[in-house]
Amino acid sequence: MMTSLPAPTGAIGLVGFDGDDTLWKSEDYYRKAEQDYLDILSRYIDVHDTETARHLLEVQQRNLGVFGYGVKGMTLSMLEAAIEISAQMITARDLQQILDIGHDTLRHPVELIDGVRESVTAIAQAYPVVLITKGDLFHQEAKIKLANLRDLFPRIEIVSEKDPETYARVLEEFDLPIQRFCMVGNSLRSDIEPVITLGGWGIHTPYAVTWAHETQHGVADDEPRMVDAPTAFDWPQALAAIEAKAAQA
């Protein structure tokens, strides 16, 4: 079904925003969960060996196609990784503690990043906006509700993966050429690279902590279709720069 949008007079016709670590804090809680996991494993192995953390990442990555992104997939991968790396010596009690880590992470508070509400409000006054976030449906819906942002986003997309096919589908539903789309996010892999690959534009605002999986990308530092914005407060200015670039493209 096509989504009818106002028609901005500029070159950009739609601005997308990522959720986790762009609008609200998220990765901090995943890193705490990983540290708690390592504390449990320290009863069985040397957790200071870099192979221990690498093993968990490898298990998570191979399970993405089955469990998807989010806390539930992380928890199942932690359980699997703990059984493997302890040579099945880990006790039921410690497996329960890992499961508890997942429950605690699912209940983490949702804290907006400084400048988000002000900048999204300013941008939404001039452009149609859409929230495009990936992860577990129930958890993402809960975070969106707790973030109290529904008044700013008339359209919210929760997707299982952020790849060129997903962005192309979303833009097709908006009946908008990708050249008129700009995505704002913290992940070069998920928020910027797929959009640029299709011919769109990106505003990159790095977060203080990044999951290793999301650092794997092919975006050059001097990518001409991307503008760096150090903080959320810089988004309106960065979008103005993108608007100028798109008008000349």
PDB file of C-alpha atoms in Angstrom:
ATOM      1  CA  MET A   1       0.000   0.000   0.000  1.00  0.00           C
ATOM      2  CA  MET A   2       1.388   3.403  -0.975  1.00  0.00           C
ATOM      3  CA  THR A   3       1.865   5.997   1.747  1.00  0.00           C
ATOM      4  CA  SER A   4       0.800   9.516   0.816  1.00  0.00           C
ATOM      5  CA  LEU A   5       3.249  12.199   1.963  1.00  0.00           C
ATOM      6  CA  PRO A   6       3.443  15.970   1.868  1.00  0.00           C
ATOM      7  CA  ALA A   7       5.630  17.177  -0.976  1.00  0.00           C
ATOM      8  CA  PRO A   8       8.599  19.197   0.327  1.00  0.00           C
ATOM      9  CA  THR A   9       9.914  21.783  -2.083  1.00  0.00           C
ATOM     10  CA  GLY A  10      13.555  20.721  -1.638  1.00  0.00           C
ATOM     11  CA  ALA A  11      15.576  17.884  -3.124  1.00  0.00           C
ATOM     12  CA  ILE A  12      15.073  15.619  -0.096  1.00  0.00           C
ATOM     13  CA  GLY A  13      11.553  14.245   0.255  1.00  0.00           C
ATOM     14  CA  LEU A  14      11.850  11.930   3.265  1.00  0.00           C
ATOM     15  CA  VAL A  15      14.163  11.625   6.267  1.00  0.00           C
ATOM     16  CA  GLY A  16      14.609   8.297   8.032  1.00  0.00           C
ATOM     17  CA  PHE A  17      15.898   7.827  11.565  1.00  0.00           C
ATOM     18  CA  ASP A  18      17.428   4.781  13.171  1.00  0.00           C
ATOM     19  CA  GLY A  19      16.344   3.867  16.709  1.00  0.00           C
ATOM     20  CA  ASP A  20      18.968   2.111  18.844  1.00  0.00           C
ATOM     21  CA  ASP A  21      21.955   4.337  19.677  1.00  0.00           C
ATOM     22  CA  THR A  22      20.641   7.053  17.362  1.00  0.00           C
ATOM     23  CA  LEU A  23      17.457   8.123  19.135  1.00  0.00           C
ATOM     24  CA  TRP A  24      17.925   6.277  22.437  1.00  0.00           C
ATOM     25  CA  LYS A  25      20.772   4.557  24.286  1.00  0.00           C
ATOM     26  CA  SER A  26      21.033   0.822  23.736  1.00  0.00           C
ATOM     27  CA  GLU A  27      24.515  -0.606  23.244  1.00  0.00           C
ATOM     28  CA  ASP A  28      25.560   0.286  26.814  1.00  0.00           C
ATOM     29  CA  TYR A  29      23.130  -2.333  28.113  1.00  0.00           C
ATOM     30  CA  TYR A  30      24.357  -4.975  25.673  1.00  0.00           C
ATOM     31  CA  ARG A  31      27.947  -4.347  26.776  1.00  0.00           C
ATOM     32  CA  LYS A  32      26.932  -4.709  30.422  1.00  0.00           C
ATOM     33  CA  ALA A  33      25.193  -7.965  29.541  1.00  0.00           C
ATOM     34  CA  GLU A  34      28.357  -9.203  27.829  1.00  0.00           C
ATOM     35  CA  GLN A  35      30.474  -8.302  30.859  1.00  0.00           C
ATOM     36  CA  ASP A  36      28.063 -10.126  33.166  1.00  0.00           C
ATOM     37  CA  TYR A  37      28.292 -13.125  30.824  1.00  0.00           C
ATOM     38  CA  LEU A  38      32.091 -13.063  31.004  1.00  0.00           C
ATOM     39  CA  ASP A  39      31.945 -12.855  34.794  1.00  0.00           C
ATOM     40  CA  ILE A  40      29.985 -16.102  34.821  1.00  0.00           C
ATOM     41  CA  LEU A  41      32.368 -17.771  32.372  1.00  0.00           C
ATOM     42  CA  SER A  42      35.352 -16.755  34.500  1.00  0.00           C
ATOM     43  CA  ARG A  43      34.456 -19.708  36.736  1.00  0.00           C
ATOM     44  CA  TYR A  44      35.398 -22.016  33.885  1.00  0.00           C
ATOM     45  CA  ILE A  45      37.921 -20.345  31.546  1.00  0.00           C
ATOM     46  CA  ASP A  46      40.311 -17.415  31.201  1.00  0.00           C
ATOM     47  CA  VAL A  47      37.961 -14.652  30.088  1.00  0.00           C
ATOM     48  CA  HIS A  48      40.894 -12.274  29.534  1.00  0.00           C
ATOM     49  CA  ASP A  49      41.779 -14.312  26.456  1.00  0.00           C
ATOM     50  CA  THR A  50      40.497 -12.294  23.478  1.00  0.00           C
ATOM     51  CA  GLU A  51      39.272 -15.537  21.918  1.00  0.00           C
ATOM     52  CA  THR A  52      36.487 -15.672  24.523  1.00  0.00           C
ATOM     53  CA  ALA A  53      34.790 -12.458  23.374  1.00  0.00           C
ATOM     54  CA  ARG A  54      35.522 -13.327  19.745  1.00  0.00           C
ATOM     55  CA  HIS A  55      33.834 -16.689  20.208  1.00  0.00           C
ATOM     56  CA  LEU A  56      30.641 -15.032  21.446  1.00  0.00           C
ATOM     57  CA  LEU A  57      30.647 -12.651  18.474  1.00  0.00           C
ATOM     58  CA  GLU A  58      31.099 -15.558  16.056  1.00  0.00           C
ATOM     59  CA  VAL A  59      28.189 -17.437  17.629  1.00  0.00           C
ATOM     60  CA  GLN A  60      25.976 -14.337  17.477  1.00  0.00           C
ATOM     61  CA  GLN A  61      26.844 -13.707  13.829  1.00  0.00           C
ATOM     62  CA  ARG A  62      26.161 -17.260  12.717  1.00  0.00           C
ATOM     63  CA  ASN A  63      22.818 -17.146  14.526  1.00  0.00           C
ATOM     64  CA  LEU A  64      21.609 -13.847  13.061  1.00  0.00           C
ATOM     65  CA  GLY A  65      19.827 -15.625  10.230  1.00  0.00           C
ATOM     66  CA  VAL A  66      17.945 -17.784  12.752  1.00  0.00           C
ATOM     67  CA  PHE A  67      17.413 -15.634  15.855  1.00  0.00           C
ATOM     68  CA  GLY A  68      17.694 -12.182  14.293  1.00  0.00           C
ATOM     69  CA  TYR A  69      18.892  -9.072  16.117  1.00  0.00           C
ATOM     70  CA  GLY A  70      18.031  -8.076  19.646  1.00  0.00           C
ATOM     71  CA  VAL A  71      18.231  -9.233  23.239  1.00  0.00           C
ATOM     72  CA  LYS A  72      16.502 -12.573  22.698  1.00  0.00           C
ATOM     73  CA  GLY A  73      18.951 -13.571  19.984  1.00  0.00           C
ATOM     74  CA  MET A  74      21.833 -12.349  22.140  1.00  0.00           C
ATOM     75  CA  THR A  75      20.652 -14.417  25.100  1.00  0.00           C
ATOM     76  CA  LEU A  76      20.223 -17.615  23.086  1.00  0.00           C
ATOM     77  CA  SER A  77      23.680 -17.070  21.573  1.00  0.00           C
ATOM     78  CA  MET A  78      25.188 -16.524  25.030  1.00  0.00           C
ATOM     79  CA  LEU A  79      23.696 -19.802  26.237  1.00  0.00           C
ATOM     80  CA  GLU A  80      25.002 -21.643  23.172  1.00  0.00           C
ATOM     81  CA  ALA A  81      28.437 -20.009  23.394  1.00  0.00           C
ATOM     82  CA  ALA A  82      28.747 -20.769  27.126  1.00  0.00           C
ATOM     83  CA  ILE A  83      27.961 -24.450  26.578  1.00  0.00           C
ATOM     84  CA  GLU A  84      30.489 -24.654  23.742  1.00  0.00           C
ATOM     85  CA  ILE A  85      33.374 -22.770  25.311  1.00  0.00           C
ATOM     86  CA  SER A  86      33.041 -24.532  28.673  1.00  0.00           C
ATOM     87  CA  ALA A  87      33.044 -27.916  26.930  1.00  0.00           C
ATOM     88  CA  GLN A  88      29.546 -28.506  28.351  1.00  0.00           C
ATOM     89  CA  MET A  89      30.821 -28.117  31.908  1.00  0.00           C
ATOM     90  CA  ILE A  90      28.697 -25.062  32.726  1.00  0.00           C
ATOM     91  CA  THR A  91      26.071 -25.772  35.365  1.00  0.00           C
ATOM     92  CA  ALA A  92      22.324 -25.343  35.088  1.00  0.00           C
ATOM     93  CA  ARG A  93      22.595 -22.664  37.786  1.00  0.00           C
ATOM     94  CA  ASP A  94      24.997 -20.599  35.683  1.00  0.00           C
ATOM     95  CA  LEU A  95      22.913 -21.104  32.546  1.00  0.00           C
ATOM     96  CA  GLN A  96      19.963 -19.736  34.528  1.00  0.00           C
ATOM     97  CA  GLN A  97      22.070 -16.703  35.432  1.00  0.00           C
ATOM     98  CA  ILE A  98      22.783 -16.096  31.741  1.00  0.00           C
ATOM     99  CA  LEU A  99      19.065 -16.354  31.049  1.00  0.00           C
ATOM    100  CA  ASP A 100      18.483 -13.803  33.826  1.00  0.00           C
ATOM    101  CA  ILE A 101      20.924 -11.451  32.076  1.00  0.00           C
ATOM    102  CA  GLY A 102      18.645 -11.557  29.047  1.00  0.00           C
ATOM    103  CA  HIS A 103      15.541 -10.833  31.122  1.00  0.00           C
ATOM    104  CA  ASP A 104      17.275  -7.894  32.818  1.00  0.00           C
ATOM    105  CA  THR A 105      18.450  -6.467  29.480  1.00  0.00           C
ATOM    106  CA  LEU A 106      14.940  -6.656  28.042  1.00  0.00           C
ATOM    107  CA  ARG A 107      13.769  -4.499  30.925  1.00  0.00           C
ATOM    108  CA  HIS A 108      16.443  -1.820  30.594  1.00  0.00           C
ATOM    109  CA  PRO A 109      15.280   1.815  30.775  1.00  0.00           C
ATOM    110  CA  VAL A 110      14.905   3.804  27.567  1.00  0.00           C
ATOM    111  CA  GLU A 111      16.856   7.052  27.670  1.00  0.00           C
ATOM    112  CA  LEU A 112      16.704   9.512  24.789  1.00  0.00           C
ATOM    113  CA  ILE A 113      20.043  10.818  23.588  1.00  0.00           C
ATOM    114  CA  ASP A 114      20.589  14.534  24.134  1.00  0.00           C
ATOM    115  CA  GLY A 115      19.205  16.707  21.341  1.00  0.00           C
ATOM    116  CA  VAL A 116      17.050  14.016  19.746  1.00  0.00           C
ATOM    117  CA  ARG A 117      13.591  15.396  20.478  1.00  0.00           C
ATOM    118  CA  GLU A 118      14.578  18.967  19.606  1.00  0.00           C
ATOM    119  CA  SER A 119      16.216  18.043  16.301  1.00  0.00           C
ATOM    120  CA  VAL A 120      13.620  15.517  15.152  1.00  0.00           C
ATOM    121  CA  THR A 121      10.887  18.036  15.959  1.00  0.00           C
ATOM    122  CA  ALA A 122      12.647  20.721  13.908  1.00  0.00           C
ATOM    123  CA  ILE A 123      13.238  18.402  10.951  1.00  0.00           C
ATOM    124  CA  ALA A 124       9.665  17.025  11.058  1.00  0.00           C
ATOM    125  CA  GLN A 125       8.319  20.545  10.611  1.00  0.00           C
ATOM    126  CA  ALA A 126       9.900  20.699   7.165  1.00  0.00           C
ATOM    127  CA  TYR A 127      10.144  17.063   6.033  1.00  0.00           C
ATOM    128  CA  PRO A 128       8.168  13.846   6.322  1.00  0.00           C
ATOM    129  CA  VAL A 129      10.018  11.538   8.711  1.00  0.00           C
ATOM    130  CA  VAL A 130      10.027   7.787   9.301  1.00  0.00           C
ATOM    131  CA  LEU A 131      11.561   5.673  12.051  1.00  0.00           C
ATOM    132  CA  ILE A 132      13.310   2.590  10.649  1.00  0.00           C
ATOM    133  CA  THR A 133      14.701   0.306  13.327  1.00  0.00           C
ATOM    134  CA  LYS A 134      15.722  -3.336  13.356  1.00  0.00           C
ATOM    135  CA  GLY A 135      15.456  -5.960  16.062  1.00  0.00           C
ATOM    136  CA  ASP A 136      12.913  -7.998  17.990  1.00  0.00           C
ATOM    137  CA  LEU A 137       9.399  -6.735  17.270  1.00  0.00           C
ATOM    138  CA  PHE A 138       8.090  -6.816  20.859  1.00  0.00           C
ATOM    139  CA  HIS A 139      11.197  -5.225  22.372  1.00  0.00           C
ATOM    140  CA  GLN A 140      11.413  -2.497  19.732  1.00  0.00           C
ATOM    141  CA  GLU A 141       7.728  -1.672  20.123  1.00  0.00           C
ATOM    142  CA  ALA A 142       8.216  -1.394  23.889  1.00  0.00           C
ATOM    143  CA  LYS A 143      11.229   0.899  23.473  1.00  0.00           C
ATOM    144  CA  ILE A 144       9.384   3.148  21.029  1.00  0.00           C
ATOM    145  CA  LYS A 145       6.511   3.451  23.507  1.00  0.00           C
ATOM    146  CA  LEU A 146       8.827   4.218  26.432  1.00  0.00           C
ATOM    147  CA  ALA A 147      10.775   6.733  24.342  1.00  0.00           C
ATOM    148  CA  ASN A 148       7.521   8.665  23.850  1.00  0.00           C
ATOM    149  CA  LEU A 149       8.299   9.501  20.219  1.00  0.00           C
ATOM    150  CA  ARG A 150       5.137   8.328  18.485  1.00  0.00           C
ATOM    151  CA  ASP A 151       3.930  11.897  18.183  1.00  0.00           C
ATOM    152  CA  LEU A 152       6.941  12.677  15.981  1.00  0.00           C
ATOM    153  CA  PHE A 153       6.787   9.614  13.716  1.00  0.00           C
ATOM    154  CA  PRO A 154       3.535   8.990  11.840  1.00  0.00           C
ATOM    155  CA  ARG A 155       5.210   5.960  10.246  1.00  0.00           C
ATOM    156  CA  ILE A 156       7.384   3.400  12.057  1.00  0.00           C
ATOM    157  CA  GLU A 157       9.105   0.450  10.372  1.00  0.00           C
ATOM    158  CA  ILE A 158      10.516  -2.388  12.519  1.00  0.00           C
ATOM    159  CA  VAL A 159      12.553  -4.635  10.236  1.00  0.00           C
ATOM    160  CA  SER A 160      14.562  -7.826  10.672  1.00  0.00           C
ATOM    161  CA  GLU A 161      17.535  -6.535   8.669  1.00  0.00           C
ATOM    162  CA  LYS A 162      18.703  -3.248   7.220  1.00  0.00           C
ATOM    163  CA  ASP A 163      19.984  -4.027   3.764  1.00  0.00           C
ATOM    164  CA  PRO A 164      19.435  -2.472   0.320  1.00  0.00           C
ATOM    165  CA  GLU A 165      16.384  -4.687  -0.279  1.00  0.00           C
ATOM    166  CA  THR A 166      14.705  -3.488   2.916  1.00  0.00           C
ATOM    167  CA  TYR A 167      15.299   0.183   2.191  1.00  0.00           C
ATOM    168  CA  ALA A 168      14.144  -0.267  -1.408  1.00  0.00           C
ATOM    169  CA  ARG A 169      10.897  -1.836  -0.168  1.00  0.00           C
ATOM    170  CA  VAL A 170      10.248   0.971   2.304  1.00  0.00           C
ATOM    171  CA  LEU A 171      10.893   3.662  -0.311  1.00  0.00           C
ATOM    172  CA  GLU A 172       8.667   1.857  -2.818  1.00  0.00           C
ATOM    173  CA  GLU A 173       5.825   1.951  -0.279  1.00  0.00           C
ATOM    174  CA  PHE A 174       6.394   5.688   0.105  1.00  0.00           C
ATOM    175  CA  ASP A 175       6.433   6.021  -3.687  1.00  0.00           C
ATOM    176  CA  LEU A 176       9.635   8.050  -3.414  1.00  0.00           C
ATOM    177  CA  PRO A 177      12.844   7.804  -5.451  1.00  0.00           C
ATOM    178  CA  ILE A 178      15.800   6.735  -3.308  1.00  0.00           C
ATOM    179  CA  GLN A 179      17.670   9.853  -4.507  1.00  0.00           C
ATOM    180  CA  ARG A 180      15.256  11.917  -2.386  1.00  0.00           C
ATOM    181  CA  PHE A 181      15.798   9.891   0.788  1.00  0.00           C
ATOM    182  CA  CYS A 182      18.204  10.657   3.627  1.00  0.00           C
ATOM    183  CA  MET A 183      18.886   8.246   6.501  1.00  0.00           C
ATOM    184  CA  VAL A 184      20.164   9.350   9.909  1.00  0.00           C
ATOM    185  CA  GLY A 185      21.933   6.779  12.062  1.00  0.00           C
ATOM    186  CA  ASN A 186      24.893   5.688  14.120  1.00  0.00           C
ATOM    187  CA  SER A 187      25.746   2.530  12.156  1.00  0.00           C
ATOM    188  CA  LEU A 188      27.667   2.857   8.913  1.00  0.00           C
ATOM    189  CA  ARG A 189      26.895  -0.793   8.162  1.00  0.00           C
ATOM    190  CA  SER A 190      23.125  -0.678   8.709  1.00  0.00           C
ATOM    191  CA  ASP A 191      22.042   2.953   8.405  1.00  0.00           C
ATOM    192  CA  ILE A 192      24.371   4.514   5.856  1.00  0.00           C
ATOM    193  CA  GLU A 193      25.968   1.973   3.508  1.00  0.00           C
ATOM    194  CA  PRO A 194      22.756   0.317   2.192  1.00  0.00           C
ATOM    195  CA  VAL A 195      21.136   3.693   1.490  1.00  0.00           C
ATOM    196  CA  ILE A 196      24.211   5.099  -0.251  1.00  0.00           C
ATOM    197  CA  THR A 197      24.512   1.895  -2.284  1.00  0.00           C
ATOM    198  CA  LEU A 198      21.022   2.537  -3.629  1.00  0.00           C
ATOM    199  CA  GLY A 199      21.768   6.191  -4.416  1.00  0.00           C
ATOM    200  CA  GLY A 200      20.387   7.868  -1.305  1.00  0.00           C
ATOM    201  CA  TRP A 201      22.013  10.059   1.340  1.00  0.00           C
ATOM    202  CA  GLY A 202      23.213   9.562   4.889  1.00  0.00           C
ATOM    203  CA  ILE A 203      23.863  11.504   8.066  1.00  0.00           C
ATOM    204  CA  HIS A 204      26.202   9.641  10.397  1.00  0.00           C
ATOM    205  CA  THR A 205      26.255  10.302  14.130  1.00  0.00           C
ATOM    206  CA  PRO A 206      28.544   7.758  15.813  1.00  0.00           C
ATOM    207  CA  TYR A 207      27.654   6.447  19.243  1.00  0.00           C
ATOM    208  CA  ALA A 208      30.231   6.066  22.013  1.00  0.00           C
ATOM    209  CA  VAL A 209      29.972   2.257  21.907  1.00  0.00           C
ATOM    210  CA  THR A 210      29.505   0.137  18.771  1.00  0.00           C
ATOM    211  CA  TRP A 211      28.905  -3.600  18.489  1.00  0.00           C
ATOM    212  CA  ALA A 212      31.790  -5.220  16.588  1.00  0.00           C
ATOM    213  CA  HIS A 213      29.374  -6.617  13.989  1.00  0.00           C
ATOM    214  CA  GLU A 214      28.281  -3.106  13.057  1.00  0.00           C
ATOM    215  CA  THR A 215      31.861  -1.911  12.484  1.00  0.00           C
ATOM    216  CA  GLN A 216      32.161  -4.120   9.395  1.00  0.00           C
ATOM    217  CA  HIS A 217      31.329  -1.849   6.456  1.00  0.00           C
ATOM    218  CA  GLY A 218      32.678  -0.404   3.233  1.00  0.00           C
ATOM    219  CA  VAL A 219      31.890   3.304   3.652  1.00  0.00           C
ATOM    220  CA  ALA A 220      34.844   5.587   2.924  1.00  0.00           C
ATOM    221  CA  ASP A 221      35.646   8.428   5.323  1.00  0.00           C
ATOM    222  CA  ASP A 222      35.204  10.927   2.495  1.00  0.00           C
ATOM    223  CA  GLU A 223      31.989   9.430   1.097  1.00  0.00           C
ATOM    224  CA  PRO A 224      30.388  12.339  -0.810  1.00  0.00           C
ATOM    225  CA  ARG A 225      26.804  11.203  -0.162  1.00  0.00           C
ATOM    226  CA  MET A 226      27.287  11.271   3.614  1.00  0.00           C
ATOM    227  CA  VAL A 227      27.606  14.095   6.133  1.00  0.00           C
ATOM    228  CA  ASP A 228      29.002  13.595   9.621  1.00  0.00           C
ATOM    229  CA  ALA A 229      27.015  15.055  12.509  1.00  0.00           C
ATOM    230  CA  PRO A 230      28.835  14.770  15.859  1.00  0.00           C
ATOM    231  CA  THR A 231      25.634  14.988  17.918  1.00  0.00           C
ATOM    232  CA  ALA A 232      21.869  14.921  17.476  1.00  0.00           C
ATOM    233  CA  PHE A 233      21.866  18.707  17.894  1.00  0.00           C
ATOM    234  CA  ASP A 234      23.770  18.887  14.570  1.00  0.00           C
ATOM    235  CA  TRP A 235      21.149  17.033  12.512  1.00  0.00           C
ATOM    236  CA  PRO A 236      19.272  20.067  11.120  1.00  0.00           C
ATOM    237  CA  GLN A 237      22.519  21.644   9.926  1.00  0.00           C
ATOM    238  CA  ALA A 238      23.719  18.331   8.480  1.00  0.00           C
ATOM    239  CA  LEU A 239      20.407  17.893   6.650  1.00  0.00           C
ATOM    240  CA  ALA A 240      20.771  21.377   5.193  1.00  0.00           C
ATOM    241  CA  ALA A 241      24.164  20.301   3.848  1.00  0.00           C
ATOM    242  CA  ILE A 242      22.627  17.145   2.368  1.00  0.00           C
ATOM    243  CA  GLU A 243      19.846  19.242   0.830  1.00  0.00           C
ATOM    244  CA  ALA A 244      22.449  21.431  -0.901  1.00  0.00           C
ATOM    245  CA  LYS A 245      24.350  18.385  -2.180  1.00  0.00           C
ATOM    246  CA  ALA A 246      21.195  16.671  -3.430  1.00  0.00           C
ATOM    247  CA  ALA A 247      20.049  19.823  -5.224  1.00  0.00           C
ATOM    248  CA  GLN A 248      23.274  19.838  -7.228  1.00  0.00           C
ATOM    249  CA  ALA A 249      23.329  16.084  -7.943  1.00  0.00           C
TER     250      ALA A 249
END
